[in-house]
């Protein structure tokens, strides 16, 4: 039990998170305010300033400390902790392996950067104590999720993550946000139940529910009774795929992500959806084992679902006028790239998927933060309002452009590396016609990605003169655009606390593409282990 | 510490005699005495539990010191003592949670009667738990029915009287069958004490004598108790009885009364007949089939229901189906899962009833689904409590319901034939549960549009109802504790079942 | 099937038939009074069965008279005790049922349970 300290970051974030929540709750009771946060009253701001500084300091300090502890725990070797027994032979068991390391590092980097960004951004959303409270809670749960060493522990924290993250979605308390949050909750629960159903079955067919590279399926239990097992596995894939936005349970994602405050959307799109990916990796590669699925109808169905999602997500994103919603659809599509890489069940595909997990987290998080800056500084949500934005905040738009290039997969950005591996994996895998269809769909989707992301850059830097049509609305809009353009004449970059995380993310997106060796080696090492 | 041996007997007698006491006291004092008595009984049961765990074996208390074949006995083991303590805890919380409704919905002159009924009910429950004599069990089953009927009809309106009548009729059918089964068994074995019957039954089975009458007797008792605990298809009385009575009655009925019968059934399985004989008989297949049917039908009915209280009541039908399904598996693992489900259902369902009453209070007293919009904001604690209860019923990890489903699944997995039906039924019923409970939670947290505001949409804060708030918070804690750390409870159940034989 | 056995135990057979009659009355009759009568028939049938089990041909009720202490002189007293207890239970249950019936009748002026249900549904609307 000497390794118990690896849970210290969890304890720390949970403790501080709960403290902030209690603080926020106590304030509500004392002030007898309505649950719905009133519009931040301008007059009361100065007096609250001091308290807010404490909150920010506390939250960021906790995050940094927890990050150091987490990374320390993750990179200090394979450690495991058995906390207590949930049932007779099922402990709450944590074990750090390479997958845990990979995911937890991604989570930590993103979480800290977004946390710093939020200290400024959340000022216009209000209710910061509650936000940071839940933000820290989710971090603690995510670390537990990544460290989980068996299926039931993972499931436990998977559900907890849903419950802890859904207050982030409904943060502003509007009707729309609440309905979106409830939709998120409902989809996640339904998905998780399909997963749970599979877990019931795996009890019988597996020698243990502890994660083992290559799977723990026991052959003597499977033989003769395997008819139902593939169905159960497919249900688990679809169920856990709900979190990852995989068709057919993807519909919550474009609803929930845009209504959340931008840092929360960044965290949701960058990290939370990846926990669905983690769950699928654990199930397929660590419990069921890729050999069981290879060549079965389950693999083909899964692959078809991911490809449908890839294409559909891109198409919907292309047609979507609201920037954050467009990014959410883009997440639907991009995460299914990862799932496709997992579905081909080849080492290269797996490597590509793992790389894309990290790259997409960085890139999508950066994109949402950019969208948040547009919203925060100029109140712009729709794509067509963004014309000329580049003159006002060129640095931000340059970052955006870099992220866009990375998401499309243009060398030398990071996205290229992962997509290269994905395509390689598909081409060299023994999956019949799919090894050509897959890369083709990925390519078309990449073109669509360029089509929905790059126009913003172009319009942003070169707004041009829009042709005036007759209607009054257009004229009004044109006037506004002109006014903006006029106002944007002088540069007005956002505060450093918002800009610096963005720059770091941009540097990461580029840097990981320039020096991919370390990452591909690490991911390749895991791939060699499990397949 | 041997005087603790007397506690189980004293707790029955104490609850019997505090009934008359509360009839002569004033209303306030009757309430206080009642609370004190339940707490005292709970503490005594805990003491018994502690004593039994210390000595490591069950003890028998002979009433009036008449020896075994003639005298009447009380027997306390780990499971009995745990159940008694747990029932006292739930009873206490139910009484606290419904205190305000009780005082407004029941005529002032009849409130003392309520405490008498509660005392009588608790007495009969404790007797059902502790008794070692089958005929005594029958008598207390009837007392239980009568007091439960009183609890239903004490809130006087047409609905409750009709519900009480229907409840009585079904219960009497059940107890008639139970009594006949007992008579058969007495005829076959010549004994009424459970341990003696078991010896005789084993001798009969070993000699191959009287197999058909034995089977008839077992099935009569099973069917009788199944009717009384509202197993599908005998559940028709349940929604009205739970739906229209005052809230603490509904909570007590759903979480304790039916559970008392189920516990008696477990005792019959293990102490009277012997579980090896039960599990090789065909009766359990019938229980299994009806349990699964109940799981599905109860949930479907709950989805179609428009009244929140009746919805929760129908959900009880589904949960009782779970319990019988566990019995039907015919393994000790299944029975352990069922008993754990008894515990967690008691903790959850009473929470739901009490939270639902808090929700209807802020919705103009209406229980219709459309009127509950946004009630989670008007009564925050009740909203949170209802959400916790729903999540537990649906089976979200961290709450009690998840663990019991996990145990059911684990118990089913060891079974070759019944594995698939059980798992599929679990999955379907979980999704159905999610549909109606999440539907309600979503409704509770859907903000009200300005045009839709209705009269009676007041707000209730924690400070206005401190007692209820304490009860709800304790219930929430209980659910979380049962959900996070179930192993000690399971351990108690396991040792208790081992002590049974 | 050995029907001779059935004939030999004709009293038990009668008890079972009575039980069936009472049970089906309690279950199927619409009229509350008839239901209660059914309940009583059912209970009585059980007591008949119990009493038969305790009865031994040619012996007396277990009350010590004339100083005869021998066990062989009396029937088994336990079933008689059970019957007495059962009667007490049955009386109290019947009383409760009757009081419920009276209340329902005062409210709805009918003894038909289904009719009461329809009336209740109308009341709700």
PDB file of N, CA, C and O in Angstrom, chain A residues 205-219 281-292 529-531:
ATOM      1  N   UNK A 205     -17.053 -14.604 -19.436  1.00  0.00           N
ATOM      2  CA  UNK A 205     -16.143 -15.094 -20.461  1.00  0.00           C
ATOM      3  C   UNK A 205     -14.688 -14.769 -20.179  1.00  0.00           C
ATOM      4  O   UNK A 205     -13.808 -15.238 -20.873  1.00  0.00           O
ATOM      5  N   UNK A 206     -14.434 -13.894 -19.210  1.00  0.00           N
ATOM      6  CA  UNK A 206     -13.057 -13.484 -18.980  1.00  0.00           C
ATOM      7  C   UNK A 206     -12.518 -14.126 -17.720  1.00  0.00           C
ATOM      8  O   UNK A 206     -13.254 -14.354 -16.771  1.00  0.00           O
ATOM      9  N   UNK A 207     -11.220 -14.348 -17.750  1.00  0.00           N
ATOM     10  CA  UNK A 207     -10.622 -14.925 -16.548  1.00  0.00           C
ATOM     11  C   UNK A 207     -10.564 -13.888 -15.440  1.00  0.00           C
ATOM     12  O   UNK A 207     -10.664 -14.212 -14.270  1.00  0.00           O
ATOM     13  N   UNK A 208     -10.386 -12.618 -15.800  1.00  0.00           N
ATOM     14  CA  UNK A 208     -10.476 -11.572 -14.788  1.00  0.00           C
ATOM     15  C   UNK A 208     -10.847 -10.283 -15.501  1.00  0.00           C
ATOM     16  O   UNK A 208     -10.729 -10.171 -16.712  1.00  0.00           O
ATOM     17  N   UNK A 209     -11.311  -9.324 -14.735  1.00  0.00           N
ATOM     18  CA  UNK A 209     -11.654  -8.043 -15.343  1.00  0.00           C
ATOM     19  C   UNK A 209     -10.512  -7.048 -15.196  1.00  0.00           C
ATOM     20  O   UNK A 209     -10.667  -5.873 -15.451  1.00  0.00           O
ATOM     21  N   UNK A 210      -9.367  -7.511 -14.739  1.00  0.00           N
ATOM     22  CA  UNK A 210      -8.201  -6.639 -14.655  1.00  0.00           C
ATOM     23  C   UNK A 210      -7.607  -6.492 -16.045  1.00  0.00           C
ATOM     24  O   UNK A 210      -7.540  -7.457 -16.801  1.00  0.00           O
ATOM     25  N   UNK A 211      -7.187  -5.251 -16.367  1.00  0.00           N
ATOM     26  CA  UNK A 211      -6.682  -5.017 -17.717  1.00  0.00           C
ATOM     27  C   UNK A 211      -5.371  -5.750 -17.939  1.00  0.00           C
ATOM     28  O   UNK A 211      -4.443  -5.654 -17.149  1.00  0.00           O
ATOM     29  N   UNK A 212      -5.317  -6.490 -19.051  1.00  0.00           N
ATOM     30  CA  UNK A 212      -4.082  -7.154 -19.449  1.00  0.00           C
ATOM     31  C   UNK A 212      -3.889  -6.873 -20.922  1.00  0.00           C
ATOM     32  O   UNK A 212      -4.825  -7.045 -21.698  1.00  0.00           O
ATOM     33  N   UNK A 213      -2.710  -6.459 -21.320  1.00  0.00           N
ATOM     34  CA  UNK A 213      -2.499  -6.243 -22.758  1.00  0.00           C
ATOM     35  C   UNK A 213      -2.798  -7.520 -23.519  1.00  0.00           C
ATOM     36  O   UNK A 213      -2.311  -8.591 -23.154  1.00  0.00           O
ATOM     37  N   UNK A 214      -3.614  -7.392 -24.558  1.00  0.00           N
ATOM     38  CA  UNK A 214      -3.933  -8.585 -25.337  1.00  0.00           C
ATOM     39  C   UNK A 214      -5.197  -9.286 -24.891  1.00  0.00           C
ATOM     40  O   UNK A 214      -5.634 -10.220 -25.542  1.00  0.00           O
ATOM     41  N   UNK A 215      -5.795  -8.849 -23.783  1.00  0.00           N
ATOM     42  CA  UNK A 215      -7.088  -9.388 -23.397  1.00  0.00           C
ATOM     43  C   UNK A 215      -7.021 -10.504 -22.394  1.00  0.00           C
ATOM     44  O   UNK A 215      -5.991 -11.167 -22.236  1.00  0.00           O
ATOM     45  N   UNK A 216      -8.123 -10.685 -21.698  1.00  0.00           N
ATOM     46  CA  UNK A 216      -8.174 -11.708 -20.657  1.00  0.00           C
ATOM     47  C   UNK A 216      -9.241 -12.742 -20.950  1.00  0.00           C
ATOM     48  O   UNK A 216      -9.652 -13.474 -20.074  1.00  0.00           O
ATOM     49  N   UNK A 217      -9.703 -12.761 -22.187  1.00  0.00           N
ATOM     50  CA  UNK A 217     -10.752 -13.713 -22.536  1.00  0.00           C
ATOM     51  C   UNK A 217     -10.255 -15.132 -22.316  1.00  0.00           C
ATOM     52  O   UNK A 217      -9.181 -15.487 -22.783  1.00  0.00           O
ATOM     53  N   UNK A 218     -11.032 -15.909 -21.592  1.00  0.00           N
ATOM     54  CA  UNK A 218     -10.537 -17.263 -21.357  1.00  0.00           C
ATOM     55  C   UNK A 218     -11.143 -18.193 -22.409  1.00  0.00           C
ATOM     56  O   UNK A 218     -12.347 -18.240 -22.590  1.00  0.00           O
ATOM     57  N   UNK A 219     -10.289 -18.900 -23.138  1.00  0.00           N
ATOM     58  CA  UNK A 219     -10.755 -19.671 -24.310  1.00  0.00           C
ATOM     59  C   UNK A 219     -11.775 -20.739 -23.950  1.00  0.00           C
ATOM     60  O   UNK A 219     -12.740 -20.945 -24.689  1.00  0.00           O
ATOM     61  N   UNK A 281     -10.570   1.467 -25.872  1.00  0.00           N
ATOM     62  CA  UNK A 281      -9.241   0.835 -25.927  1.00  0.00           C
ATOM     63  C   UNK A 281      -9.149  -0.239 -24.859  1.00  0.00           C
ATOM     64  O   UNK A 281      -8.704  -1.372 -25.109  1.00  0.00           O
ATOM     65  N   UNK A 282      -9.592   0.125 -23.651  1.00  0.00           N
ATOM     66  CA  UNK A 282      -9.486  -0.844 -22.554  1.00  0.00           C
ATOM     67  C   UNK A 282     -10.297  -2.098 -22.841  1.00  0.00           C
ATOM     68  O   UNK A 282      -9.847  -3.214 -22.590  1.00  0.00           O
ATOM     69  N   UNK A 283     -11.502  -1.904 -23.364  1.00  0.00           N
ATOM     70  CA  UNK A 283     -12.354  -3.068 -23.614  1.00  0.00           C
ATOM     71  C   UNK A 283     -11.764  -3.922 -24.735  1.00  0.00           C
ATOM     72  O   UNK A 283     -11.611  -5.129 -24.608  1.00  0.00           O
ATOM     73  N   UNK A 284     -11.416  -3.265 -25.844  1.00  0.00           N
ATOM     74  CA  UNK A 284     -11.033  -4.047 -27.011  1.00  0.00           C
ATOM     75  C   UNK A 284      -9.640  -4.630 -26.855  1.00  0.00           C
ATOM     76  O   UNK A 284      -9.418  -5.804 -27.126  1.00  0.00           O
ATOM     77  N   UNK A 285      -8.699  -3.807 -26.387  1.00  0.00           N
ATOM     78  CA  UNK A 285      -7.312  -4.278 -26.394  1.00  0.00           C
ATOM     79  C   UNK A 285      -6.859  -4.886 -25.078  1.00  0.00           C
ATOM     80  O   UNK A 285      -5.858  -5.574 -25.036  1.00  0.00           O
ATOM     81  N   UNK A 286      -7.595  -4.585 -24.001  1.00  0.00           N
ATOM     82  CA  UNK A 286      -7.127  -5.069 -22.707  1.00  0.00           C
ATOM     83  C   UNK A 286      -8.038  -6.099 -22.066  1.00  0.00           C
ATOM     84  O   UNK A 286      -7.679  -6.717 -21.089  1.00  0.00           O
ATOM     85  N   UNK A 287      -9.253  -6.249 -22.572  1.00  0.00           N
ATOM     86  CA  UNK A 287     -10.144  -7.257 -22.000  1.00  0.00           C
ATOM     87  C   UNK A 287     -10.507  -8.307 -23.042  1.00  0.00           C
ATOM     88  O   UNK A 287     -10.244  -9.490 -22.875  1.00  0.00           O
ATOM     89  N   UNK A 288     -11.144  -7.847 -24.130  1.00  0.00           N
ATOM     90  CA  UNK A 288     -11.601  -8.819 -25.115  1.00  0.00           C
ATOM     91  C   UNK A 288     -10.424  -9.335 -25.932  1.00  0.00           C
ATOM     92  O   UNK A 288     -10.343 -10.520 -26.245  1.00  0.00           O
ATOM     93  N   UNK A 289      -9.534  -8.411 -26.252  1.00  0.00           N
ATOM     94  CA  UNK A 289      -8.387  -8.829 -27.053  1.00  0.00           C
ATOM     95  C   UNK A 289      -8.678  -8.656 -28.531  1.00  0.00           C
ATOM     96  O   UNK A 289      -9.736  -9.061 -29.003  1.00  0.00           O
ATOM     97  N   UNK A 290      -7.763  -8.033 -29.270  1.00  0.00           N
ATOM     98  CA  UNK A 290      -8.020  -7.779 -30.695  1.00  0.00           C
ATOM     99  C   UNK A 290      -8.169  -9.057 -31.508  1.00  0.00           C
ATOM    100  O   UNK A 290      -8.883  -9.065 -32.508  1.00  0.00           O
ATOM    101  N   UNK A 291      -7.539 -10.135 -31.065  1.00  0.00           N
ATOM    102  CA  UNK A 291      -7.604 -11.352 -31.873  1.00  0.00           C
ATOM    103  C   UNK A 291      -9.012 -11.893 -31.974  1.00  0.00           C
ATOM    104  O   UNK A 291      -9.384 -12.505 -32.967  1.00  0.00           O
ATOM    105  N   UNK A 292      -9.782 -11.665 -30.916  1.00  0.00           N
ATOM    106  CA  UNK A 292     -11.145 -12.192 -30.929  1.00  0.00           C
ATOM    107  C   UNK A 292     -12.002 -11.489 -31.975  1.00  0.00           C
ATOM    108  O   UNK A 292     -12.872 -12.096 -32.586  1.00  0.00           O
ATOM    109  N   UNK A 529       2.828  -3.949 -27.801  1.00  0.00           N
ATOM    110  CA  UNK A 529       2.514  -4.724 -26.608  1.00  0.00           C
ATOM    111  C   UNK A 529       1.135  -5.381 -26.703  1.00  0.00           C
ATOM    112  O   UNK A 529       0.936  -6.518 -26.288  1.00  0.00           O
ATOM    113  N   UNK A 530       0.164  -4.616 -27.255  1.00  0.00           N
ATOM    114  CA  UNK A 530      -1.211  -5.117 -27.181  1.00  0.00           C
ATOM    115  C   UNK A 530      -1.610  -5.951 -28.379  1.00  0.00           C
ATOM    116  O   UNK A 530      -2.590  -6.689 -28.308  1.00  0.00           O
ATOM    117  N   UNK A 531      -0.942  -5.783 -29.499  1.00  0.00           N
ATOM    118  CA  UNK A 531      -1.402  -6.526 -30.686  1.00  0.00           C
ATOM    119  C   UNK A 531      -0.421  -7.647 -31.010  1.00  0.00           C
ATOM    120  O   UNK A 531       0.764  -7.422 -31.116  1.00  0.00           O
TER     121      UNK A 531
END
